[in-house]
Amino acid sequence: MDITILKDVFKQHYGSADAVYASPGRVNLIGEHTDYNGGFVLPGAIDKGITLAIKANGTTQIRVFSIDYNEEAVFGLTESDKPEKGWAKYIFGVVREIEKRGKTVKGFDAAFYGDVPLGAGLSSSAALESAFVFALDDLYGLGIDKFELAKIGQATEHNYVGVKCGIMDQFASIFGKKGNLIRLDCRSLEHQYVPFNPTGYKVVLIDSCVKHELVNNPYNRRRESCEAAAAAIRKRHPEVEFLRDATFDMLKEVKNEISEEDYSRAEFVIGEVQRLLDACDALVKGDYVTVGRKMYETHAGLGKLYEVSCDELDFLNDSAKKYGVTGSRIMGGGFGGCTINLVEESKYEAFIAGAVADYKAKFNIEPKIYDVVISDGARKIE
Ligand code: GLA
């Protein structure tokens, strides 16, 4: 969508906008479910996200129009004003989290649209949170630093959406830099930009177009398992704050003290923290074969030990192997969404054609293909 359409829609509802902002979704090359374990991740912002037009309205009301849902939400600024609509809760949460930090947000009007696919594991929700927190900070001159902007998005998920996520998605959406992945230490938030220009390769996402709605909030359950395992290890090794600090030997010591399930989850995370570091070393050397091998190992672990895969994603991963793709794995939280694939340019066409045809034949669903362009984070457009 063109931003002139966005501004036109804003005008129809609220008069002319003061400013336009955008914030992206993300990919993550490797390091999955490590963020809430204090470990490392390797995400990058992408060229798809949320774009919004906004203006202060001089009242105590917030009026927001979602172009994609073609509906408006109207709500107040106080804790008891929580809106009903799912998408509006993210915006309300951002406003509340800003207020909790002692800053004042006043009433505003906004309209927004997204070109980041929903439920595909590309962090459409972080893009939405980041777009609003960035815009409100700038609009009202709140002077919130970028780390805190990311934390406000994360706290919105925790306190207003109910997902106890890590910091990866919001961090990538705020700190993204064109052509660079971010090697982020999720405990200290120290980060380095890693130029990503894999000559001779392409990074492509294949969207399974399934999202298995699961009861019992499996994401939060995974996090609880990790925390239980870390707590058991900490009794013997007080220096272990997160699973990121643990070794396989430490985990083995507590095997009889934690459930089998918690054990498997922790086994995955401890392996994944190391895999990411190995993949980063390989990346710096331009050794994409090793990076790819680590990606396949991650997929296997996410399926067998972490149990966040599904038939569709396993099928796409097998397709990647069949067509000689260098690396492939589930990306994001799991249970559906995309695989991320690192593929030699010479094999790209055959892989896409073959994987799409095979997947359609098996599941009667047309998977979607997204070529990835690593782009800048949250910004003011005009
Ligand atoms: C989701 C969460 C992130 C992260 C990933 C898995 O995207 O929002 O914080 O935990 O899953 O790596």
Coordinates of C-alpha atoms and ligand atoms in Angstrom, one line a residue:
M1 CA 0.0 0.0 0.0
D2 CA 1.1 3.5 -0.8
I3 CA 1.3 6.0 2.1
T4 CA -0.9 8.4 0.1
I5 CA -3.7 5.9 0.7
L6 CA -2.9 5.8 4.4
K7 CA -3.0 9.6 4.5
D8 CA -6.3 9.6 2.6
V9 CA -7.9 7.2 5.0
F10 CA -6.7 9.2 7.9
K11 CA -8.1 12.3 6.4
Q12 CA -11.5 10.7 5.8
H13 CA -11.7 9.9 9.5
Y14 CA -9.7 12.5 11.4
G15 CA -8.5 15.3 9.1
S16 CA -4.9 15.6 8.0
A17 CA -2.2 13.7 9.8
D18 CA 0.8 15.3 11.5
A19 CA 3.3 12.6 10.9
V20 CA 3.8 9.1 9.4
Y21 CA 5.9 6.4 11.0
A22 CA 6.9 2.8 10.2
S23 CA 8.3 -0.1 12.0
P24 CA 9.3 -3.5 10.6
G25 CA 8.8 -7.2 11.3
R26 CA 11.9 -9.4 11.6
V27 CA 13.6 -12.6 10.6
N28 CA 16.0 -14.5 12.8
L29 CA 18.8 -16.5 11.2
I30 CA 19.4 -18.7 14.2
G31 CA 19.0 -18.7 18.0
E32 CA 15.4 -19.6 18.7
H33 CA 13.7 -19.6 22.1
T34 CA 17.0 -18.4 23.5
D35 CA 16.0 -14.8 24.2
Y36 CA 14.0 -15.5 27.4
N37 CA 16.8 -17.8 28.5
G38 CA 19.2 -14.9 28.6
G39 CA 21.0 -16.2 25.5
F40 CA 21.9 -14.8 22.1
V41 CA 19.8 -14.3 18.9
L42 CA 20.6 -13.2 15.4
P43 CA 17.6 -11.3 14.0
G44 CA 17.3 -8.6 11.3
A45 CA 14.5 -6.2 10.5
I46 CA 12.8 -6.8 7.2
D47 CA 11.2 -4.6 4.5
K48 CA 7.7 -5.4 5.7
G49 CA 5.9 -4.0 8.7
I50 CA 3.4 -1.5 10.1
T51 CA 2.9 2.0 8.8
L52 CA 0.9 4.6 10.7
A53 CA -0.4 8.1 10.4
I54 CA -1.0 10.0 13.6
K55 CA -2.0 13.3 15.2
A56 CA -2.7 14.5 18.8
N57 CA -6.4 15.3 19.1
G58 CA -6.4 17.4 22.3
T59 CA -8.8 15.1 24.1
T60 CA -8.4 12.2 26.5
Q61 CA -9.5 9.7 23.9
I62 CA -7.6 7.5 21.5
R63 CA -9.2 6.8 18.2
V64 CA -7.5 4.3 15.9
F65 CA -8.5 3.0 12.5
S66 CA -7.1 -0.3 11.3
I67 CA -7.2 -0.3 7.5
D68 CA -6.6 -4.1 7.3
Y69 CA -9.5 -4.9 9.6
N70 CA -11.5 -1.9 8.3
E71 CA -12.6 -1.0 11.8
E72 CA -12.1 1.6 14.4
A73 CA -11.4 1.3 18.1
V74 CA -12.0 4.1 20.5
F75 CA -10.7 4.0 24.1
G76 CA -9.5 6.1 27.0
L77 CA -6.0 6.4 28.5
T78 CA -6.6 4.8 31.9
E79 CA -6.1 1.2 33.1
S80 CA -9.9 0.6 33.1
D81 CA -10.3 1.6 29.5
K82 CA -8.9 -1.7 28.0
P83 CA -10.5 -2.1 24.6
E84 CA -12.3 -5.3 23.4
K85 CA -10.7 -5.6 20.0
G86 CA -7.6 -7.9 19.8
W87 CA -5.5 -5.5 17.7
A88 CA -6.4 -2.5 19.8
K89 CA -5.0 -4.1 23.0
Y90 CA -1.5 -3.8 21.6
I91 CA -1.9 0.0 21.2
F92 CA -3.6 0.4 24.6
G93 CA -0.8 -1.7 26.2
V94 CA 1.9 0.6 24.7
V95 CA 0.1 3.7 26.0
R96 CA -0.3 2.2 29.5
E97 CA 3.3 1.0 29.6
I98 CA 4.6 4.5 28.6
E99 CA 2.4 6.0 31.4
K100 CA 3.8 3.4 33.9
R101 CA 7.2 4.8 33.2
G102 CA 6.1 8.3 34.4
K103 CA 5.6 9.8 30.9
T104 CA 2.4 11.4 29.7
V105 CA 0.5 10.4 26.6
K106 CA -2.5 12.5 25.6
G107 CA -5.4 11.6 23.3
F108 CA -4.5 11.0 19.6
D109 CA -6.0 9.8 16.3
A110 CA -4.2 7.2 14.2
A111 CA -4.7 5.0 11.2
F112 CA -2.4 2.1 10.2
Y113 CA -1.9 -0.8 7.9
G114 CA 0.5 -3.7 7.7
D115 CA 2.2 -5.5 4.9
V116 CA 3.8 -8.0 7.3
P117 CA 1.8 -11.2 7.2
L118 CA -0.1 -12.1 10.4
G119 CA 0.7 -15.3 12.2
A120 CA 3.6 -16.1 9.9
G121 CA 6.2 -15.8 12.6
L122 CA 7.5 -12.5 11.3
S123 CA 6.5 -10.5 14.4
S124 CA 3.6 -8.5 13.1
S125 CA 2.7 -7.8 16.7
A126 CA 6.2 -6.4 17.6
A127 CA 6.0 -4.2 14.5
L128 CA 2.7 -2.8 15.7
E129 CA 4.0 -2.2 19.2
S130 CA 7.2 -0.6 18.0
A131 CA 5.4 1.6 15.4
F132 CA 3.2 3.1 18.1
V133 CA 5.8 3.4 20.9
F134 CA 8.2 5.0 18.5
A135 CA 5.6 7.4 17.1
L136 CA 4.2 8.4 20.6
D137 CA 7.7 9.0 21.9
D138 CA 8.5 11.3 19.0
L139 CA 5.1 13.0 18.8
Y140 CA 5.1 14.0 22.5
G141 CA 8.9 14.4 22.8
L142 CA 9.1 11.9 25.6
G143 CA 12.8 11.2 25.3
I144 CA 12.6 7.5 26.0
D145 CA 15.8 5.7 25.0
K146 CA 15.6 3.0 22.3
F147 CA 16.3 0.1 24.8
E148 CA 13.2 1.3 26.8
L149 CA 11.1 1.6 23.6
A150 CA 11.8 -2.1 22.9
K151 CA 11.1 -3.1 26.6
I152 CA 7.7 -1.2 26.4
G153 CA 6.7 -3.4 23.5
Q154 CA 7.8 -6.5 25.3
A155 CA 5.9 -5.4 28.5
T156 CA 2.8 -4.9 26.4
E157 CA 2.9 -8.5 25.3
H158 CA 3.4 -9.6 28.9
N159 CA 0.8 -7.4 30.6
Y160 CA -1.8 -6.8 28.0
V161 CA -1.6 -9.7 25.5
G162 CA -0.6 -12.5 27.9
V163 CA 2.5 -13.7 26.0
K164 CA 5.6 -13.9 28.1
C165 CA 7.9 -13.3 25.2
G166 CA 11.6 -12.4 25.2
I167 CA 13.0 -9.2 23.8
M168 CA 14.2 -10.3 20.3
D169 CA 11.2 -9.2 18.2
Q170 CA 10.8 -5.7 19.6
F171 CA 14.6 -5.2 19.8
A172 CA 15.0 -6.0 16.1
S173 CA 12.0 -3.9 15.1
I174 CA 13.5 -0.8 16.9
F175 CA 17.2 -1.4 16.3
G176 CA 17.2 -2.9 12.8
K177 CA 19.8 -1.7 10.3
K178 CA 19.8 -2.1 6.6
G179 CA 22.0 -5.0 5.4
N180 CA 22.9 -6.1 8.9
L181 CA 21.8 -8.8 11.3
I182 CA 22.0 -8.0 15.0
R183 CA 24.0 -10.3 17.3
L184 CA 22.1 -9.6 20.5
D185 CA 23.0 -10.7 24.0
C186 CA 19.5 -10.9 25.5
R187 CA 20.7 -10.6 29.1
S188 CA 22.9 -7.5 28.8
L189 CA 21.3 -6.2 25.6
E190 CA 24.8 -5.7 24.2
H191 CA 24.7 -6.0 20.5
Q192 CA 26.8 -5.9 17.4
Y193 CA 25.7 -5.4 13.8
V194 CA 26.8 -8.2 11.6
P195 CA 26.9 -7.3 7.9
F196 CA 24.8 -9.9 6.1
N197 CA 25.5 -10.2 2.4
P198 CA 25.8 -13.9 1.6
T199 CA 27.3 -13.7 -1.9
G200 CA 25.9 -16.5 -4.0
Y201 CA 23.1 -17.3 -1.6
K202 CA 19.5 -16.1 -1.1
V203 CA 17.5 -16.1 2.1
V204 CA 13.9 -17.0 1.4
L205 CA 10.9 -17.7 3.7
I206 CA 8.3 -20.3 2.9
D207 CA 5.1 -19.7 4.7
S208 CA 3.3 -22.9 5.6
C209 CA 0.1 -20.8 5.8
V210 CA -1.0 -22.8 8.9
K211 CA -1.2 -21.5 12.4
H212 CA -2.1 -24.2 14.9
E213 CA -4.2 -22.5 17.5
L214 CA -3.2 -24.3 20.7
V215 CA -4.8 -24.3 24.0
N216 CA -2.9 -23.7 27.2
N217 CA -0.5 -21.1 25.8
P218 CA 2.3 -23.4 24.8
Y219 CA 4.8 -20.6 24.4
N220 CA 4.4 -19.6 28.0
R221 CA 4.6 -23.3 29.0
R222 CA 8.0 -23.6 27.2
R223 CA 9.3 -20.6 29.2
E224 CA 8.1 -22.1 32.5
S225 CA 9.9 -25.4 31.7
C226 CA 13.1 -23.5 31.0
E227 CA 12.8 -21.6 34.2
A228 CA 12.1 -24.8 36.2
A229 CA 15.2 -26.4 34.8
A230 CA 17.3 -23.3 35.5
A231 CA 16.0 -23.1 39.1
A232 CA 17.0 -26.8 39.7
I233 CA 20.5 -26.3 38.3
R234 CA 20.9 -23.0 40.3
K235 CA 20.5 -24.9 43.6
R236 CA 23.8 -26.6 42.9
H237 CA 25.3 -23.9 40.8
P238 CA 24.2 -20.5 42.1
E239 CA 26.0 -18.7 39.2
V240 CA 23.4 -20.0 36.8
E241 CA 20.9 -17.2 36.4
F242 CA 19.4 -18.4 33.1
L243 CA 19.8 -21.6 31.0
R244 CA 22.3 -19.6 29.0
D245 CA 24.8 -20.1 31.8
A246 CA 24.2 -23.9 32.1
T247 CA 26.1 -26.8 30.6
F248 CA 24.9 -30.2 29.5
D249 CA 26.8 -31.7 32.5
M250 CA 24.9 -29.4 34.9
L251 CA 21.6 -30.4 33.3
K252 CA 22.5 -34.1 33.7
E253 CA 23.0 -33.6 37.4
V254 CA 19.4 -32.6 37.9
K255 CA 17.9 -35.2 35.6
N256 CA 16.0 -36.9 38.4
E257 CA 14.8 -33.7 39.9
I258 CA 12.9 -32.2 37.0
S259 CA 10.3 -33.6 34.6
E260 CA 11.3 -35.3 31.4
E261 CA 9.6 -32.6 29.5
D262 CA 11.5 -29.8 31.3
Y263 CA 14.7 -31.8 30.7
S264 CA 14.2 -31.9 26.9
R265 CA 13.3 -28.3 26.7
A266 CA 16.5 -27.3 28.6
E267 CA 18.6 -29.7 26.4
F268 CA 17.4 -27.9 23.4
V269 CA 18.2 -24.4 24.8
I270 CA 21.6 -25.3 26.0
G271 CA 22.5 -26.7 22.5
E272 CA 20.9 -23.7 20.8
V273 CA 22.9 -21.1 22.7
Q274 CA 26.1 -22.8 21.5
R275 CA 24.8 -23.3 18.0
L276 CA 24.2 -19.6 17.6
L277 CA 27.8 -18.8 18.7
D278 CA 29.2 -21.4 16.3
A279 CA 27.0 -20.0 13.4
C280 CA 28.1 -16.5 14.1
D281 CA 31.8 -17.5 13.9
A282 CA 31.1 -19.3 10.6
L283 CA 29.2 -16.3 9.3
V284 CA 32.1 -14.0 9.9
K285 CA 34.3 -16.4 8.0
G286 CA 31.8 -16.6 5.1
D287 CA 31.3 -20.3 5.8
Y288 CA 27.7 -20.7 4.9
V289 CA 27.8 -24.4 4.8
T290 CA 28.4 -24.5 8.5
V291 CA 25.7 -21.9 9.1
G292 CA 23.3 -24.0 7.1
R293 CA 24.2 -27.2 9.0
K294 CA 23.5 -25.4 12.3
M295 CA 20.1 -24.3 11.0
Y296 CA 19.1 -27.9 10.2
E297 CA 20.3 -28.9 13.7
T298 CA 18.1 -26.2 15.2
H299 CA 15.1 -27.4 13.2
A300 CA 15.6 -31.0 14.5
G301 CA 15.9 -29.7 18.1
L302 CA 12.8 -27.5 17.8
G303 CA 10.9 -30.5 16.6
K304 CA 12.1 -33.3 18.8
L305 CA 13.1 -31.6 22.0
Y306 CA 11.3 -28.4 22.1
E307 CA 8.2 -29.8 20.3
V308 CA 7.2 -26.6 18.5
S309 CA 7.2 -28.0 15.0
C310 CA 4.3 -29.5 13.1
D311 CA 3.8 -31.8 10.1
E312 CA 3.7 -28.9 7.6
L313 CA 6.9 -27.3 8.9
D314 CA 8.7 -30.7 9.0
F315 CA 7.6 -31.3 5.4
L316 CA 9.0 -28.0 4.3
N317 CA 12.3 -28.7 6.1
D318 CA 12.4 -32.1 4.3
S319 CA 11.8 -30.4 1.0
A320 CA 14.7 -28.1 1.6
K321 CA 16.9 -31.2 2.1
K322 CA 15.5 -32.8 -1.0
Y323 CA 16.4 -29.8 -3.2
G324 CA 19.9 -29.4 -1.8
V325 CA 19.2 -26.2 0.3
T326 CA 22.2 -25.2 2.5
G327 CA 20.2 -24.5 5.6
S328 CA 16.5 -24.5 6.7
R329 CA 14.5 -24.4 9.9
I330 CA 11.4 -23.2 11.6
M331 CA 11.6 -19.5 12.3
G332 CA 10.0 -17.8 15.3
G333 CA 7.9 -19.3 18.0
G334 CA 6.7 -22.3 16.0
F335 CA 3.4 -24.2 15.6
G336 CA 3.1 -23.0 12.1
G337 CA 4.4 -19.9 10.2
C338 CA 7.5 -20.0 8.1
T339 CA 10.7 -21.8 7.5
I340 CA 13.8 -19.7 6.8
N341 CA 16.0 -21.1 4.1
L342 CA 19.5 -20.3 3.1
V343 CA 19.8 -21.4 -0.5
E344 CA 22.5 -21.2 -3.2
E345 CA 21.3 -18.9 -6.0
S346 CA 21.8 -21.7 -8.6
K347 CA 19.4 -23.9 -6.7
Y348 CA 16.8 -21.3 -5.8
E349 CA 14.4 -21.6 -8.8
A350 CA 14.2 -25.4 -8.6
F351 CA 13.8 -25.4 -4.9
I352 CA 10.9 -22.9 -4.9
A353 CA 9.1 -24.6 -7.8
G354 CA 9.6 -28.1 -6.3
A355 CA 8.8 -27.2 -2.7
V356 CA 5.6 -25.3 -3.6
A357 CA 4.4 -28.1 -5.8
D358 CA 5.2 -30.8 -3.3
Y359 CA 3.5 -28.9 -0.4
K360 CA 0.4 -28.2 -2.5
A361 CA 0.1 -31.8 -3.4
K362 CA 0.5 -33.0 0.2
F363 CA -1.6 -30.4 2.1
N364 CA -3.7 -28.8 -0.6
I365 CA -2.5 -25.4 0.6
E366 CA -0.5 -23.0 -1.6
P367 CA 2.5 -21.9 0.5
K368 CA 3.7 -18.3 0.2
I369 CA 7.2 -17.2 -0.7
Y370 CA 8.8 -14.1 0.8
D371 CA 12.3 -13.0 -0.3
V372 CA 14.0 -11.3 2.6
V373 CA 15.5 -7.8 2.4
I374 CA 17.2 -6.8 5.7
S375 CA 16.1 -3.3 6.4
D376 CA 16.1 -0.4 8.8
G377 CA 14.2 -0.4 12.1
A378 CA 11.5 2.0 13.4
R379 CA 11.6 5.4 11.8
K380 CA 9.7 8.6 10.9
I381 CA 8.7 8.7 7.3
E382 CA 7.3 12.2 7.1
Ligands
GLA1 C1 8.5 -15.3 19.5 C2 8.8 -14.4 20.7 C3 10.3 -14.1 20.8 C4 11.1 -15.4 20.8 C5 10.7 -16.3 19.6 C6 11.3 -17.6 19.6 O1 8.8 -14.6 18.3 O2 8.1 -13.2 20.6 O3 10.6 -13.4 22.0 O4 11.1 -16.1 22.0 O5 9.3 -16.5 19.6 O6 12.7 -17.5 19.4

